[in-house]
C-alpha cells in the first residue's frame, strides 16, 4: 500500500514537472499546478526511494534557478524580466491577509539568504534596485510580530548586500535611505526609519565617501537626519581635513566633488 502511494506521488511529480517545463497559457492553471506541487513536495521524505529523486528531476529543471552558479542561468534580458517579476511580488508584502502572503515572505527570505539580488548589479539593472528599495521602505508595516522580524531582517540583508557589493555607491541608492532617516520620519514611519538606520550602520564604511555628497545634494542640513548620518559624515569630514592638511588639493577635489562641506558637522 505504501509503495503504491509512493509510486502515485512519483507519477504526479513527473507529470506536473513536465507541465511546468512547458507552462500553460492560463495563469489560473499555472497557479493550480504550483499549489499542487507544493503539497506534494511536503510529502517527499529524505528517506524516499531513489525513484522519487528521479521523479523530481523535471521539477528541479523547471523551478530551481542556480543563482549562485558561476554563470548566469539565463541571458541578461531574461534575468531582468525574472527580477522584475520578483520585485513586483514584493509589493504584496503589505497584503498580510492575502492567500499568497506566506509565499511572498518565503521568496523574500530566499532572496536574502542566497544574496541573489547581487545579480542585479552584475547585469547593471540599477533602476530595479532603486525600485526594490522604494518598495521595501513603503510596504514594511509597523506591526510587531515574529514574522515581521523575519521580514525586517531579510530586507535589511538584501539592501545591505546591494550597497556593500556595489563597486561605487550611486547617489540614487542613498537618497531613499536618507528620506527614511530624517528625524521627522521617526514618528511618521518608524519601521522604515529603523530600516534605513540599520542599513546605514551595516554599510557605514562603504557609504562614508559618498554620504556627505548625498546630504549636500538633498539640500537638507545633516542636523535634520538621525545621528547615524552625522556620525558617518563626521568621519568623512575628518578625512577631508586630513587630506587638506597634507596639501593634497587635487585629491581633495576629485574625492569630494564641487560640494561645500559644513565644518560644523565635525564639531
Short mmCIF file of C-alpha atoms in Angstrom, two decimals:
data_model
loop_
_atom_site.label_atom_id
_atom_site.label_comp_id
_atom_site.label_asym_id
_atom_site.label_seq_id
_atom_site.Cartn_x
_atom_site.Cartn_y
_atom_site.Cartn_z
CA UNK A 1 0.00 0.00 0.00
CA UNK A 2 2.82 2.37 0.97
CA UNK A 3 4.71 1.54 -2.24
CA UNK A 4 1.55 2.30 -4.20
CA UNK A 5 1.27 5.75 -2.66
CA UNK A 6 4.95 6.43 -3.36
CA UNK A 7 4.50 5.37 -6.97
CA UNK A 8 1.44 7.58 -7.37
CA UNK A 9 3.38 10.52 -5.91
CA UNK A 10 6.26 9.89 -8.31
CA UNK A 11 3.96 9.81 -11.32
CA UNK A 12 2.25 13.05 -10.29
CA UNK A 13 5.62 14.75 -9.65
CA UNK A 14 6.85 13.77 -13.10
CA UNK A 15 3.59 14.84 -14.74
CA UNK A 16 3.46 18.26 -13.08
CA UNK A 17 7.19 18.76 -13.57
CA UNK A 18 6.82 18.21 -17.30
CA UNK A 19 3.85 20.59 -17.39
CA UNK A 20 5.93 23.30 -15.72
CA UNK A 21 8.70 22.80 -18.26
CA UNK A 22 6.08 23.89 -20.81
CA UNK A 23 4.00 26.36 -18.77
CA UNK A 24 0.27 26.53 -19.54
CA UNK A 25 -1.16 29.68 -21.04
CA UNK A 26 -3.69 30.04 -18.25
CA UNK A 27 -2.38 31.79 -15.14
CA UNK A 28 -5.02 30.08 -13.01
CA UNK A 29 -3.89 26.69 -14.29
CA UNK A 30 -0.26 27.53 -13.59
CA UNK A 31 -1.06 28.60 -10.03
CA UNK A 32 -3.10 25.44 -9.53
CA UNK A 33 -0.15 23.29 -10.59
CA UNK A 34 2.24 25.19 -8.33
CA UNK A 35 -0.11 24.78 -5.37
CA UNK A 36 -0.39 21.06 -6.06
CA UNK A 37 3.38 20.70 -6.38
CA UNK A 38 3.87 22.48 -3.07
CA UNK A 39 1.61 19.97 -1.31
CA UNK A 40 3.34 17.03 -2.96
CA UNK A 41 6.83 18.24 -2.10
CA UNK A 42 5.82 18.41 1.55
CA UNK A 43 5.09 14.68 1.31
CA UNK A 44 8.55 13.83 -0.05
CA UNK A 45 10.75 12.43 2.72
CA UNK A 46 14.54 12.42 2.84
CA UNK A 47 14.44 8.65 3.10
CA UNK A 48 12.31 8.29 -0.03
CA UNK A 49 13.22 5.86 -2.79
CA UNK A 50 15.79 6.80 -5.41
CA UNK A 51 12.96 6.69 -7.91
CA UNK A 52 11.41 9.69 -6.13
CA UNK A 53 14.65 11.62 -6.61
CA UNK A 54 14.49 10.80 -10.31
CA UNK A 55 10.86 11.89 -10.41
CA UNK A 56 11.91 15.28 -9.04
CA UNK A 57 14.23 15.93 -11.98
CA UNK A 58 11.67 17.76 -14.18
CA UNK A 59 10.66 19.95 -11.23
CA UNK A 60 14.27 20.85 -10.48
CA UNK A 61 14.74 21.93 -14.07
CA UNK A 62 11.51 23.93 -14.05
CA UNK A 63 11.64 25.56 -10.63
CA UNK A 64 15.23 25.88 -9.44
CA UNK A 65 17.33 28.74 -10.80
CA UNK A 66 21.00 28.36 -9.95
CA UNK A 67 21.52 31.99 -8.92
CA UNK A 68 24.80 31.23 -7.13
CA UNK A 69 26.29 29.29 -10.04
CA UNK A 70 29.44 30.71 -11.71
CA UNK A 71 27.47 31.52 -14.85
CA UNK A 72 24.01 33.07 -15.00
CA UNK A 73 21.33 30.50 -15.89
CA UNK A 74 19.74 32.85 -18.45
CA UNK A 75 20.77 35.79 -20.63
CA UNK A 76 20.72 39.31 -19.18
CA UNK A 77 17.39 40.34 -20.68
CA UNK A 78 15.62 37.27 -19.32
CA UNK A 79 17.27 37.74 -15.93
CA UNK A 80 15.97 41.32 -15.86
CA UNK A 81 12.45 40.09 -16.62
CA UNK A 82 12.69 37.45 -13.89
CA UNK A 83 13.75 40.04 -11.33
CA UNK A 84 11.05 42.46 -12.50
CA UNK A 85 8.53 39.76 -11.64
CA UNK A 86 10.19 39.07 -8.28
CA UNK A 87 10.22 42.75 -7.34
CA UNK A 88 6.56 43.07 -8.35
CA UNK A 89 5.75 40.22 -5.97
CA UNK A 90 7.38 42.14 -3.11
CA UNK A 91 4.56 44.68 -3.41
CA UNK A 92 2.35 42.03 -1.81
CA UNK A 93 4.29 42.23 1.46
CA UNK A 94 1.73 44.81 2.52
CA UNK A 95 -1.15 42.33 1.95
CA UNK A 96 -0.74 40.34 5.15
CA UNK A 97 -4.18 38.73 4.93
CA UNK A 98 -3.79 37.53 1.34
CA UNK A 99 -3.53 33.87 0.41
CA UNK A 100 -0.11 34.31 -1.17
CA UNK A 101 1.47 36.26 1.72
CA UNK A 102 3.40 33.30 3.24
CA UNK A 103 4.86 32.52 -0.18
CA UNK A 104 5.94 36.13 -0.66
CA UNK A 105 7.71 36.04 2.70
CA UNK A 106 9.35 32.75 1.74
CA UNK A 107 10.57 34.26 -1.54
CA UNK A 108 11.93 37.30 0.30
CA UNK A 109 13.89 35.14 2.74
CA UNK A 110 15.24 33.01 -0.12
CA UNK A 111 16.47 36.09 -2.00
CA UNK A 112 18.12 37.37 1.18
CA UNK A 113 19.73 34.03 2.03
CA UNK A 114 21.15 33.43 -1.45
CA UNK A 115 22.10 37.10 -1.97
CA UNK A 116 20.51 36.71 -5.38
CA UNK A 117 19.90 40.43 -5.66
CA UNK A 118 23.62 40.89 -6.42
CA UNK A 119 22.77 39.63 -9.90
CA UNK A 120 21.04 42.98 -10.49
CA UNK A 121 24.41 44.69 -10.06
CA UNK A 122 26.08 42.24 -12.43
CA UNK A 123 23.56 42.98 -15.18
CA UNK A 124 23.62 46.72 -14.37
CA UNK A 125 19.94 46.94 -13.53
CA UNK A 126 20.28 49.83 -11.06
CA UNK A 127 16.80 51.21 -11.74
CA UNK A 128 15.29 47.97 -10.47
CA UNK A 129 17.50 48.11 -7.37
CA UNK A 130 16.14 51.57 -6.60
CA UNK A 131 12.57 50.36 -7.19
CA UNK A 132 13.23 47.45 -4.81
CA UNK A 133 14.48 49.84 -2.13
CA UNK A 134 11.43 52.06 -2.53
CA UNK A 135 9.04 49.11 -2.31
CA UNK A 136 10.68 47.79 0.85
CA UNK A 137 10.60 51.18 2.54
CA UNK A 138 6.95 51.63 1.59
CA UNK A 139 5.39 48.25 2.36
CA UNK A 140 7.05 47.24 5.63
CA UNK A 141 4.37 47.84 8.26
CA UNK A 142 4.93 48.88 11.90
CA UNK A 143 3.04 45.88 13.29
CA UNK A 144 5.23 43.92 15.69
CA UNK A 145 5.32 40.17 15.24
CA UNK A 146 7.85 37.38 14.91
CA UNK A 147 7.02 37.23 11.20
CA UNK A 148 7.73 40.93 10.78
CA UNK A 149 11.09 40.39 12.48
CA UNK A 150 11.90 37.79 9.82
CA UNK A 151 10.84 40.19 7.05
CA UNK A 152 12.75 43.10 8.58
CA UNK A 153 15.93 41.03 8.88
CA UNK A 154 15.62 39.80 5.29
CA UNK A 155 15.02 43.29 3.90
CA UNK A 156 17.99 44.73 5.82
CA UNK A 157 20.16 41.89 4.50
CA UNK A 158 19.07 42.45 0.89
CA UNK A 159 19.55 46.22 0.96
CA UNK A 160 22.87 45.96 2.80
CA UNK A 161 24.39 43.43 0.41
CA UNK A 162 23.42 45.58 -2.59
CA UNK A 163 25.26 48.56 -1.14
CA UNK A 164 28.26 46.55 0.05
CA UNK A 165 28.69 44.73 -3.26
CA UNK A 166 28.45 47.89 -5.39
CA UNK A 167 31.76 49.00 -6.90
CA UNK A 168 30.67 52.57 -6.29
CA UNK A 169 27.56 53.59 -4.38
CA UNK A 170 25.25 55.65 -6.64
CA UNK A 171 23.55 58.65 -5.09
CA UNK A 172 20.22 57.12 -6.09
CA UNK A 173 20.88 54.21 -3.71
CA UNK A 174 21.42 56.65 -0.83
CA UNK A 175 18.55 59.07 -1.37
CA UNK A 176 15.79 56.61 -0.30
CA UNK A 177 17.77 55.80 2.84
CA UNK A 178 18.22 59.47 3.66
CA UNK A 179 14.49 60.08 3.31
CA UNK A 180 13.88 57.27 5.81
CA UNK A 181 16.24 58.56 8.48
CA UNK A 182 15.02 62.13 8.55
CA UNK A 183 14.16 62.97 12.14
CA UNK A 184 10.60 63.90 11.23
CA UNK A 185 10.10 60.41 9.76
CA UNK A 186 10.74 58.68 13.08
CA UNK A 187 7.14 59.14 14.22
CA UNK A 188 5.53 59.11 10.76
CA UNK A 189 7.05 55.80 9.62
CA UNK A 190 9.04 54.26 12.47
CA UNK A 191 9.66 50.95 10.70
CA UNK A 192 11.18 52.48 7.58
CA UNK A 193 13.16 54.85 9.83
CA UNK A 194 14.65 51.89 11.69
CA UNK A 195 15.21 50.05 8.44
CA UNK A 196 17.19 52.94 6.98
CA UNK A 197 19.26 53.22 10.15
CA UNK A 198 20.15 49.53 10.18
CA UNK A 199 21.23 49.52 6.55
CA UNK A 200 23.34 52.64 7.04
CA UNK A 201 25.02 51.18 10.12
CA UNK A 202 25.76 47.95 8.27
CA UNK A 203 27.26 49.86 5.36
CA UNK A 204 28.83 52.81 7.20
CA UNK A 205 32.38 52.29 5.92
CA UNK A 206 31.16 51.68 2.36
CA UNK A 207 28.92 54.76 2.11
CA UNK A 208 31.24 57.11 4.01
CA UNK A 209 32.91 58.52 0.86
CA UNK A 210 29.51 59.18 -0.74
CA UNK A 211 27.05 60.11 2.02
CA UNK A 212 28.09 63.71 2.55
CA UNK A 213 27.70 64.38 -1.15
CA UNK A 214 24.22 62.87 -0.99
CA UNK A 215 23.31 65.05 2.00
CA UNK A 216 24.54 68.16 0.18
CA UNK A 217 22.57 67.18 -2.93
CA UNK A 218 19.43 66.73 -0.83
CA UNK A 219 19.56 70.39 0.20
CA UNK A 220 18.82 69.42 3.80
CA UNK A 221 21.08 70.03 6.79
CA UNK A 222 22.66 66.94 8.31
CA UNK A 223 21.08 68.10 11.58
CA UNK A 224 17.70 67.07 10.17
CA UNK A 225 18.77 63.43 9.95
CA UNK A 226 19.31 60.74 12.54
CA UNK A 227 22.63 60.75 14.37
CA UNK A 228 23.89 57.84 12.28
CA UNK A 229 24.11 60.22 9.30
CA UNK A 230 26.01 62.83 11.29
CA UNK A 231 28.41 60.20 12.58
CA UNK A 232 29.24 58.88 9.10
CA UNK A 233 29.54 62.39 7.68
CA UNK A 234 31.80 63.38 10.56
CA UNK A 235 34.21 60.59 9.68
CA UNK A 236 34.21 61.76 6.06
CA UNK A 237 34.85 65.36 7.15
CA UNK A 238 37.77 64.23 9.30
CA UNK A 239 39.21 62.56 6.22
CA UNK A 240 38.68 65.79 4.28
CA UNK A 241 40.58 67.78 6.90
CA UNK A 242 43.38 65.22 6.95
CA UNK A 243 43.77 65.38 3.17
CA UNK A 244 43.63 69.18 3.27
CA UNK A 245 46.30 69.28 6.00
CA UNK A 246 48.65 67.28 3.78
CA UNK A 247 48.12 69.74 0.94
CA UNK A 248 46.59 67.27 -1.49
CA UNK A 249 44.15 69.72 -3.07
CA UNK A 250 43.86 67.70 -6.28
CA UNK A 251 42.82 64.54 -4.43
CA UNK A 252 40.51 66.55 -2.22
CA UNK A 253 38.59 67.95 -5.17
CA UNK A 254 38.32 64.65 -7.03
CA UNK A 255 37.19 62.81 -3.92
CA UNK A 256 34.55 65.22 -2.73
CA UNK A 257 33.48 66.95 -5.91
CA UNK A 258 32.18 70.53 -6.08
CA UNK A 259 30.25 70.47 -2.79
CA UNK A 260 30.79 72.76 0.17
CA UNK A 261 31.45 70.86 3.37
CA UNK A 262 29.94 72.09 6.64
CA UNK A 263 32.83 72.01 9.12
CA UNK A 264 30.40 72.48 11.98
CA UNK A 265 29.23 68.88 11.49
CA UNK A 266 32.56 67.64 12.80
CA UNK A 267 32.45 69.66 15.99
#
